[in-house]
N, CA, C and O atoms as CSV, one atom per row, in Angstrom:
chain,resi,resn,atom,element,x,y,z
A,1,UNK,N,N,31.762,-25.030,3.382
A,1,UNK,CA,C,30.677,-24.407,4.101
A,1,UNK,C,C,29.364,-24.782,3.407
A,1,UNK,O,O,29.063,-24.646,2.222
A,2,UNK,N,N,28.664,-25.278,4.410
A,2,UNK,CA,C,26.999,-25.207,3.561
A,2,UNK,C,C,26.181,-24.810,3.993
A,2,UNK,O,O,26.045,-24.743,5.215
A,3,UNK,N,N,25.257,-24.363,3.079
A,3,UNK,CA,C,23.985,-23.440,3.398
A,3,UNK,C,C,22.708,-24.191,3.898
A,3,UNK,O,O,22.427,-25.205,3.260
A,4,UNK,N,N,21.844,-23.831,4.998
A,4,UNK,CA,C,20.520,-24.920,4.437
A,4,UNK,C,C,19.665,-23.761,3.283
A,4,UNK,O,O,19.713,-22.533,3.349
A,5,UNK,N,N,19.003,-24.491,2.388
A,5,UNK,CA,C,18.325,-23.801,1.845
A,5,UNK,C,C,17.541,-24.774,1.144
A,5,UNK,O,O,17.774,-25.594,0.256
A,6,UNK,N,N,16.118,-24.287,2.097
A,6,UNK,CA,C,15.033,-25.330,1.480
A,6,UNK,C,C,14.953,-25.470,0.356
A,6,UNK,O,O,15.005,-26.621,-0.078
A,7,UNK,N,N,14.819,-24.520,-0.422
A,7,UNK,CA,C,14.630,-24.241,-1.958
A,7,UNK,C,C,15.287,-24.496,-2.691
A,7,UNK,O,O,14.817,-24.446,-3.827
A,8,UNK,N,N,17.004,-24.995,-2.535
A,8,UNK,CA,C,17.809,-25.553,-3.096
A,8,UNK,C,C,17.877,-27.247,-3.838
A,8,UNK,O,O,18.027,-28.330,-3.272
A,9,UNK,N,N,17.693,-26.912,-5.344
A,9,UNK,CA,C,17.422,-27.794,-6.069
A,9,UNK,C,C,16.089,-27.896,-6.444
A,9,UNK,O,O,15.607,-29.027,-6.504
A,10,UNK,N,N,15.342,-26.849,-6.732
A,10,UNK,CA,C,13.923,-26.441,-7.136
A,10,UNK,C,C,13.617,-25.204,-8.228
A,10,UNK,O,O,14.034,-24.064,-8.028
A,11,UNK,N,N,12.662,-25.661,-9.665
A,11,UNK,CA,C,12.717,-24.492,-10.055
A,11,UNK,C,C,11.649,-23.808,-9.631
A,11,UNK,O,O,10.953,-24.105,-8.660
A,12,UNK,N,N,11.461,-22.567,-10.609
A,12,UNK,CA,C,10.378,-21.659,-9.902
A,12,UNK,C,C,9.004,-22.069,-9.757
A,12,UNK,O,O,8.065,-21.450,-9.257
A,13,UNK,N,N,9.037,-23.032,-10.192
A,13,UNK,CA,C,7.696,-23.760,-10.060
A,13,UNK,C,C,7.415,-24.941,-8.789
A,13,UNK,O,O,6.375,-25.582,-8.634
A,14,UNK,N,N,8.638,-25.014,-7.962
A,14,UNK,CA,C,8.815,-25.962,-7.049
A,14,UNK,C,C,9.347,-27.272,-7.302
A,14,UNK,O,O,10.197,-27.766,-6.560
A,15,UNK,N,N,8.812,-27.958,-8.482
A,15,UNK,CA,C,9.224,-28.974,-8.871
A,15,UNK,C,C,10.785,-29.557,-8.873
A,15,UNK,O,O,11.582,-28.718,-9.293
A,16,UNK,N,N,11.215,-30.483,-8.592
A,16,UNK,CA,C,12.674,-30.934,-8.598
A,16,UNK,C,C,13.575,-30.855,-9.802
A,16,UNK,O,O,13.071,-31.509,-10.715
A,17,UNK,N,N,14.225,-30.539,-9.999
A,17,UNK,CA,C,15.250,-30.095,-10.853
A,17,UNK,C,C,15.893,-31.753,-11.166
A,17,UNK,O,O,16.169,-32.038,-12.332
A,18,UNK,N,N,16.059,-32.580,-10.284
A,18,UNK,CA,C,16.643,-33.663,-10.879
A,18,UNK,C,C,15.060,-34.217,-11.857
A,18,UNK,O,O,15.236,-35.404,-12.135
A,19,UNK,N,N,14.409,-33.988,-12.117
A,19,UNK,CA,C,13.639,-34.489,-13.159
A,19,UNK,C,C,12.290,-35.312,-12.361
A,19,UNK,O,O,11.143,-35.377,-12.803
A,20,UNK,N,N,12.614,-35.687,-11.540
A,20,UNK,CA,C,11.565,-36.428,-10.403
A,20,UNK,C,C,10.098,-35.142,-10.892
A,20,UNK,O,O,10.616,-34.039,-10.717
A,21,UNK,N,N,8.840,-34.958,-11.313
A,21,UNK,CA,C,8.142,-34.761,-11.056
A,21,UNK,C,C,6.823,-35.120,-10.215
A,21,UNK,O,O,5.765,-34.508,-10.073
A,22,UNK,N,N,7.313,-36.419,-9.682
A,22,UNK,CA,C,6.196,-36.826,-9.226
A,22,UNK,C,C,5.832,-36.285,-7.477
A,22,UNK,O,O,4.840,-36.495,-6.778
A,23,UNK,N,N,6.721,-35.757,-7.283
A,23,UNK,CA,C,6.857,-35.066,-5.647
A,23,UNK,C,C,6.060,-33.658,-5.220
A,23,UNK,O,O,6.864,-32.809,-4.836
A,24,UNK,N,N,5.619,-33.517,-5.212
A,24,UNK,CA,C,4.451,-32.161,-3.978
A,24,UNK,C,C,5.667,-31.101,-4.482
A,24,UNK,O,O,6.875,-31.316,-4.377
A,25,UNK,N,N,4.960,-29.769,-5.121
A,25,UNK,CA,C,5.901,-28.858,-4.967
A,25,UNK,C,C,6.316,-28.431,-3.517
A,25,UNK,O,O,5.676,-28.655,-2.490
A,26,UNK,N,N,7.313,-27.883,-3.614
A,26,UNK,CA,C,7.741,-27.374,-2.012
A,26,UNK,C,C,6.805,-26.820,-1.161
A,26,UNK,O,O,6.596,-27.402,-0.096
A,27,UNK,N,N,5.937,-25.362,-1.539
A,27,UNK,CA,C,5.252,-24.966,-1.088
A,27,UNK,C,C,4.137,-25.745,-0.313
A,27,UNK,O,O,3.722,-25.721,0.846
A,28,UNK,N,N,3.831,-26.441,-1.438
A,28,UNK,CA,C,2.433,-27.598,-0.684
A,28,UNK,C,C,3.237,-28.506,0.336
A,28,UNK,O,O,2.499,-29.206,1.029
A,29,UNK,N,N,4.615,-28.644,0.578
A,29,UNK,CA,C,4.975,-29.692,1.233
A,29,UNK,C,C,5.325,-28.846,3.050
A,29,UNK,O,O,5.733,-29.519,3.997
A,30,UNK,N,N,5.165,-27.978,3.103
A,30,UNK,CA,C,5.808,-27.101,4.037
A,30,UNK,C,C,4.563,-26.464,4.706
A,30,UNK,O,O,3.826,-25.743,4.034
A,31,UNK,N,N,4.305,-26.719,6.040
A,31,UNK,CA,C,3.033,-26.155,6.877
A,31,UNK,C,C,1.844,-26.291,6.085
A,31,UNK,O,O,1.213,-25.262,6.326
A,32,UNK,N,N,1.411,-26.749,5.552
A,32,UNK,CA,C,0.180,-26.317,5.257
A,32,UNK,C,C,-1.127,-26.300,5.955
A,32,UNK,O,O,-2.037,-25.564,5.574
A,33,UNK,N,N,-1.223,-27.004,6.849
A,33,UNK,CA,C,-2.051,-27.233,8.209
A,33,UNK,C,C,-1.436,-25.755,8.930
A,33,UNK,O,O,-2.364,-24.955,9.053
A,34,UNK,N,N,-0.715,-25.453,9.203
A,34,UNK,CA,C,-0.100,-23.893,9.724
A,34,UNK,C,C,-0.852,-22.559,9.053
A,34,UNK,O,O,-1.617,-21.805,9.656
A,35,UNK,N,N,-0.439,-22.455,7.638
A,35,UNK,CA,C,-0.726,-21.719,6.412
A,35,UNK,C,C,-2.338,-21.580,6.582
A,35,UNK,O,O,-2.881,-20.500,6.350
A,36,UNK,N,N,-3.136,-22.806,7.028
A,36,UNK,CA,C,-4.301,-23.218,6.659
A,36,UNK,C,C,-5.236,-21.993,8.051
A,36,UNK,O,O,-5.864,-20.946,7.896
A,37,UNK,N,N,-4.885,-22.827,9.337
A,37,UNK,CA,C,-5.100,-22.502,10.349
A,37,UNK,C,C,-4.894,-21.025,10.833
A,37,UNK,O,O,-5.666,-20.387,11.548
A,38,UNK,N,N,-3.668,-20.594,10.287
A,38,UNK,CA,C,-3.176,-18.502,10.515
A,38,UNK,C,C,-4.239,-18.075,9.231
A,38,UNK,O,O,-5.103,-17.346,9.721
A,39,UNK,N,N,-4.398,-18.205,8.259
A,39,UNK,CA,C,-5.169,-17.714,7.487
A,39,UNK,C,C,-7.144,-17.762,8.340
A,39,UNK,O,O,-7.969,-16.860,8.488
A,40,UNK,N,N,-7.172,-18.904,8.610
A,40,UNK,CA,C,-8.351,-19.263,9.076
A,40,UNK,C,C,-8.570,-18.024,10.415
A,40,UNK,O,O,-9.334,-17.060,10.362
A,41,UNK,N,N,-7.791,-18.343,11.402
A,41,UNK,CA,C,-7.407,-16.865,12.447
A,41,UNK,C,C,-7.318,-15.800,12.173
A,41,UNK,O,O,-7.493,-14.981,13.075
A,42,UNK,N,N,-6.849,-15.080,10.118
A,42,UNK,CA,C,-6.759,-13.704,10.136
A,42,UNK,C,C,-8.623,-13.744,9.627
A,42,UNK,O,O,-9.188,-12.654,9.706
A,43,UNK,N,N,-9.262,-14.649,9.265
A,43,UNK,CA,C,-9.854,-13.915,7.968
A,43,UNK,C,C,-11.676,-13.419,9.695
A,43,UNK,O,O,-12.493,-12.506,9.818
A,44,UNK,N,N,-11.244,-15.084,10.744
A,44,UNK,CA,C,-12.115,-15.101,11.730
A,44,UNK,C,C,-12.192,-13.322,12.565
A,44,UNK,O,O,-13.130,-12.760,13.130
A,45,UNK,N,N,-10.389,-12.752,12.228
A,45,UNK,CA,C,-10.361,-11.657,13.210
A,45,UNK,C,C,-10.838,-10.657,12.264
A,45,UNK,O,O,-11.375,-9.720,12.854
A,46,UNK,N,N,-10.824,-10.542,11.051
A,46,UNK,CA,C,-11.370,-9.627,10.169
A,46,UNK,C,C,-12.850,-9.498,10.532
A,46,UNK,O,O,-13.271,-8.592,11.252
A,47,UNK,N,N,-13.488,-10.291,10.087
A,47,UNK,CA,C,-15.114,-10.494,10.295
A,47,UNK,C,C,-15.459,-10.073,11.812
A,47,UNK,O,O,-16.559,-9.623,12.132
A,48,UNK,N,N,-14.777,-10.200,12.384
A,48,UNK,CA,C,-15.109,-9.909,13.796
A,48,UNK,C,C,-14.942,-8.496,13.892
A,48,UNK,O,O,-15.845,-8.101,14.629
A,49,UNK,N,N,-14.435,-7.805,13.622
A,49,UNK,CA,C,-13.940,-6.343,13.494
A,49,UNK,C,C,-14.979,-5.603,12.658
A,49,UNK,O,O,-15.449,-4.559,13.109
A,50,UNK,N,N,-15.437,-6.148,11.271
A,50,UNK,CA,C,-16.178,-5.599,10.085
A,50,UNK,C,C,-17.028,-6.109,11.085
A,50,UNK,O,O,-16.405,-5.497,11.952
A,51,UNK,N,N,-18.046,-6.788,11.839
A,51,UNK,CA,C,-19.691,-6.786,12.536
A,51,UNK,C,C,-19.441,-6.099,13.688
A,51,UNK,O,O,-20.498,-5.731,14.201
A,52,UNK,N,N,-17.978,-5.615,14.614
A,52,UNK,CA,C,-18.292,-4.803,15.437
A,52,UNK,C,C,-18.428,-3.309,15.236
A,52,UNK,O,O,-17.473,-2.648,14.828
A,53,UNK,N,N,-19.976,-2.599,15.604
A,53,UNK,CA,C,-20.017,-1.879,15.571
A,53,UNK,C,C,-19.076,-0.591,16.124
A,53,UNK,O,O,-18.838,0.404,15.438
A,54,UNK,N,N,-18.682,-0.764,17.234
A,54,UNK,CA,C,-17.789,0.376,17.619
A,54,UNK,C,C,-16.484,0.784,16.827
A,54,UNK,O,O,-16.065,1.922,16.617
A,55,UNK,N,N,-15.985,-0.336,16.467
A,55,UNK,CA,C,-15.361,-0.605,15.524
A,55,UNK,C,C,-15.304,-0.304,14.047
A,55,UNK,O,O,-14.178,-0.439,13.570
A,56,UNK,N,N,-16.298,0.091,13.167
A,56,UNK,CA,C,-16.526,0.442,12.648
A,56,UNK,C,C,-17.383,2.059,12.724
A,56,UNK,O,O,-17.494,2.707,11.683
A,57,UNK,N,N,-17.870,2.519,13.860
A,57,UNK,CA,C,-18.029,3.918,13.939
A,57,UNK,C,C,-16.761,4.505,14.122
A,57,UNK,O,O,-16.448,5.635,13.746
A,58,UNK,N,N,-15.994,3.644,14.754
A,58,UNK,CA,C,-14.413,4.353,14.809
A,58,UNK,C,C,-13.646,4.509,13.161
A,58,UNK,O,O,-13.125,5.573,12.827
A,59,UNK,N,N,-13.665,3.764,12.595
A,59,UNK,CA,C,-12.916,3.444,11.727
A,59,UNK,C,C,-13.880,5.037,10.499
A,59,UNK,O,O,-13.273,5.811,9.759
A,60,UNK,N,N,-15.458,4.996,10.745
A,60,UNK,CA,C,-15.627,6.027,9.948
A,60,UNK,C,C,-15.107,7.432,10.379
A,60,UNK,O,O,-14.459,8.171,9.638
A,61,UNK,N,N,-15.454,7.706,11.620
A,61,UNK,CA,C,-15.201,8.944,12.121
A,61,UNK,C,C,-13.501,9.086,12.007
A,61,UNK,O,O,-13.048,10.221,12.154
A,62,UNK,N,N,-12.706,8.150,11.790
A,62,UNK,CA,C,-10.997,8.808,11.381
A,62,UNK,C,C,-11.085,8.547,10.098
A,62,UNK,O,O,-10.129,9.095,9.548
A,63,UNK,N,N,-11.906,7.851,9.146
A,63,UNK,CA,C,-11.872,8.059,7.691
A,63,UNK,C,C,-12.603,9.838,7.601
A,63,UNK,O,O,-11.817,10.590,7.025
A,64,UNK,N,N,-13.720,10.436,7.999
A,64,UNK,CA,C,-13.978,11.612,8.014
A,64,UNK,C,C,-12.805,12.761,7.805
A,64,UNK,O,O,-12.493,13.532,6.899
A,65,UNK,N,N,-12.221,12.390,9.425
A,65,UNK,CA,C,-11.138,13.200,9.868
A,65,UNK,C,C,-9.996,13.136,8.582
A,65,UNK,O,O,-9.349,14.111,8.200
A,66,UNK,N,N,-9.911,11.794,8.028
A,66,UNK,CA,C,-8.696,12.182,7.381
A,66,UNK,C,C,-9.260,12.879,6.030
A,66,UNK,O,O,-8.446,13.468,5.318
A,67,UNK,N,N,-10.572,12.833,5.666
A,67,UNK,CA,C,-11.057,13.076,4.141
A,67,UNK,C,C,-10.870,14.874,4.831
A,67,UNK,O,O,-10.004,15.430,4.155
A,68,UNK,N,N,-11.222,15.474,5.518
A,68,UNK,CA,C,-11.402,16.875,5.933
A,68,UNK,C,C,-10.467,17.188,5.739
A,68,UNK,O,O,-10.201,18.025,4.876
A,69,UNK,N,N,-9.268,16.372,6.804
A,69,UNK,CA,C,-7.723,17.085,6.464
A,69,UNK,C,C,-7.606,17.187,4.894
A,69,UNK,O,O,-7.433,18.286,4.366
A,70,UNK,N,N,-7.689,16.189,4.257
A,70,UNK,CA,C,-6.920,16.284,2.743
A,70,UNK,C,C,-7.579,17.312,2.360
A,70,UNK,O,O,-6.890,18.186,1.833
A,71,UNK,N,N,-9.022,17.570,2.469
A,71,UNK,CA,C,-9.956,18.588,1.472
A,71,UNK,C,C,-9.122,19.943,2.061
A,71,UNK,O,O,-8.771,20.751,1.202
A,72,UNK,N,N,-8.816,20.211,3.334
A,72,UNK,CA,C,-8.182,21.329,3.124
A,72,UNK,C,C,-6.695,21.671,2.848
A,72,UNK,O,O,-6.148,22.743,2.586
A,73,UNK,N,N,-6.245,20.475,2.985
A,73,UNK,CA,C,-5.043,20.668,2.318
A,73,UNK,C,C,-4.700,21.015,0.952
A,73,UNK,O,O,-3.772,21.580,0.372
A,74,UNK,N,N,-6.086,20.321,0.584
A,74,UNK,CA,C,-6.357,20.931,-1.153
A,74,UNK,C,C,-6.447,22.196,-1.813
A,74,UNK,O,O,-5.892,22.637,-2.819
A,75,UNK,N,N,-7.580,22.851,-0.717
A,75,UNK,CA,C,-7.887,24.266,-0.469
A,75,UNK,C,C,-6.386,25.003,-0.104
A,75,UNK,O,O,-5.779,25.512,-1.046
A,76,UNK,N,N,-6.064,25.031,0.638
A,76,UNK,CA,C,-4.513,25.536,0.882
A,76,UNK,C,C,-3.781,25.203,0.101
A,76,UNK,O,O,-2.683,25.293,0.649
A,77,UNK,N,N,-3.600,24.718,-1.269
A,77,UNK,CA,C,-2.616,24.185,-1.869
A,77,UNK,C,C,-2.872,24.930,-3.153
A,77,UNK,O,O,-1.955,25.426,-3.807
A,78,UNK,N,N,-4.403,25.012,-3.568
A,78,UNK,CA,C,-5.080,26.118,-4.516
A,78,UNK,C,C,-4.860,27.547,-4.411
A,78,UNK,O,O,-4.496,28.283,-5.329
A,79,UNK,N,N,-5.217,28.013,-2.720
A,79,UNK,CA,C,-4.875,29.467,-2.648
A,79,UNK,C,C,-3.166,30.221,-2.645
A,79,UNK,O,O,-2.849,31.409,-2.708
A,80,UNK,N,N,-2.291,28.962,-2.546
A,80,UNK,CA,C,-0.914,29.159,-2.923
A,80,UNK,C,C,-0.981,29.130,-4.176
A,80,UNK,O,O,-0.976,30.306,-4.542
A,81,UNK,N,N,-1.050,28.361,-5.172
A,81,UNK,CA,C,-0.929,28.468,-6.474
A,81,UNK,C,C,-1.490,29.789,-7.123
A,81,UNK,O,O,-0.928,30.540,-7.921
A,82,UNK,N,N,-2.840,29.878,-6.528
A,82,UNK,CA,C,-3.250,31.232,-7.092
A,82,UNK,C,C,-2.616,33.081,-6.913
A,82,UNK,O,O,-2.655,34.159,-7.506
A,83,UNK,N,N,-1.946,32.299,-5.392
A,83,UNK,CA,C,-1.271,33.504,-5.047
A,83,UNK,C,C,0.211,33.792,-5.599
A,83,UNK,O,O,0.716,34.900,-5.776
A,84,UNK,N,N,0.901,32.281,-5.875
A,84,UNK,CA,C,1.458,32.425,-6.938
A,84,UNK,C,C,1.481,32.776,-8.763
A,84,UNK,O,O,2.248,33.246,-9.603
A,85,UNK,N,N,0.521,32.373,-8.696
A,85,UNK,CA,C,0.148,33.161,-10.212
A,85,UNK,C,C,-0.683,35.098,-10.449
A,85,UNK,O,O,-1.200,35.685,-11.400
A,86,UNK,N,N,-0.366,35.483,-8.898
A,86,UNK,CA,C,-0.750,36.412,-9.091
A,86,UNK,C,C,0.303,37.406,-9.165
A,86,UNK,O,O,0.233,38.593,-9.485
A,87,UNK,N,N,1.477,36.568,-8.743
A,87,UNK,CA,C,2.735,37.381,-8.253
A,87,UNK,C,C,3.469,37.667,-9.704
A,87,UNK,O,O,4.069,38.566,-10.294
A,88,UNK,N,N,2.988,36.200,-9.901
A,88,UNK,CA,C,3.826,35.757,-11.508
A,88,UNK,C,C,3.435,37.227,-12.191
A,88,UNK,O,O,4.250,38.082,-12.537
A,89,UNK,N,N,2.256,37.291,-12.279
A,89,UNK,CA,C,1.594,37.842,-12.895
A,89,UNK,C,C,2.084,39.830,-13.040
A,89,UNK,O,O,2.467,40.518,-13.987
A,90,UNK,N,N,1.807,40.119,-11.601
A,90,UNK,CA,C,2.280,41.417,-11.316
A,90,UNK,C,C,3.774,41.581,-12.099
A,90,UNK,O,O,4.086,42.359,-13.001
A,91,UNK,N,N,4.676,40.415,-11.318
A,91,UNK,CA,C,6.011,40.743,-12.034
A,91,UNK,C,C,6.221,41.069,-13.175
A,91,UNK,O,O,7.019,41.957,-13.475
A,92,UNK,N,N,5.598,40.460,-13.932
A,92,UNK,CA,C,5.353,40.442,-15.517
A,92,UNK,C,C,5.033,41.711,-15.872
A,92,UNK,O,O,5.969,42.265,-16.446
A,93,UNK,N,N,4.140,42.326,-15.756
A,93,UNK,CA,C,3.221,43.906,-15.708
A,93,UNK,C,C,4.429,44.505,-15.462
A,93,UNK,O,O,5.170,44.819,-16.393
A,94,UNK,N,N,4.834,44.784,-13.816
A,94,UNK,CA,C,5.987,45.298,-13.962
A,94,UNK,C,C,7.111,45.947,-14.946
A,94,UNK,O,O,7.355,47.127,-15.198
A,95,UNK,N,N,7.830,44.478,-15.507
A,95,UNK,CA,C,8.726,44.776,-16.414
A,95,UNK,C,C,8.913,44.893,-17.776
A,95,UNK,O,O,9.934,44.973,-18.458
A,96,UNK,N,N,7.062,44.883,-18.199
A,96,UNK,CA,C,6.473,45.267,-18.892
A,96,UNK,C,C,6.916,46.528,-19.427
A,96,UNK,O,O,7.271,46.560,-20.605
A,97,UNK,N,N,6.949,47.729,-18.616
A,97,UNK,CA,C,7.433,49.161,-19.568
A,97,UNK,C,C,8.857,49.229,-19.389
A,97,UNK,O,O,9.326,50.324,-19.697
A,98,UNK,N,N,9.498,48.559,-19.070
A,98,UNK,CA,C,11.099,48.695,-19.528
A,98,UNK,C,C,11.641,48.214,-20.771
A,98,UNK,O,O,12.785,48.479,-21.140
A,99,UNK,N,N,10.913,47.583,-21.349
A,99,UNK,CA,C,11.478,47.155,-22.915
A,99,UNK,C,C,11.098,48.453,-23.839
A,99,UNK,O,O,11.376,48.460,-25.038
C-alpha cells in the first residue's frame, strides 16, 4: 500500500533528505502564485471593511454592547461574592457561642 505524501522524504526544513540541497524547499515549490494571490484577496477584503464606515460603526456599537455585558457581569459577580462573605460571615458569629 502507498501513501501520497508530499512531504515524504523532507526534513523540517523542507530540504531533501537524500542530501540534494540545491532544490526549492517544498513550501516555496507548491502554489505560490495561489498563496500569493488568496493572501492578496484577504488583506484587499480587510482594508475594505476597516475604510467602510458602516462597518465599522457596527463593529463599535457590538464592541460597546459586549464591554456593558462583561461590566455587569462583573458587578453581579462582586455582589455574589460579597453576599457570600456575608453569609460566611454570620455563620461564623453564629457558632461562635457554642464553644
Amino acid at each position: 500500500m502507498t501513501r501520497h505524501n508530499p512531504y515524504y522524504g523532507y526534513n523540517a526544513y523542507g530540504h531533501s533528505q537524500s542530501g540534494d540541497v540545491s532544490r526549492e524547499p517544498v513550501y516555496r515549490q507548491q502554489n505560490s502564485k495561489t498563496h500569493f494571490v488568496m493572501g492578496l484577496a484577504a488583506g484587499a477584503a480587510v482594508a475594505y471593511l476597516l475604510s467602510n464606515k458602516k462597518f465599522r460603526e457596527g463593529m463599535a456599537t457590538t464592541g460597546e454592547k459586549a464591554w456593558s455585558a462583561v461590566r455587569g457581569e462583573v458587578e453581579e459577580l462582586k455582589e455574589r461574592l460579597e453576599d457570600t462573605q456575608a453569609e460566611l460571615e454570620y455563620y461564623r458569629n453564629l457558632h461562635k457561642g457554642d464553644k
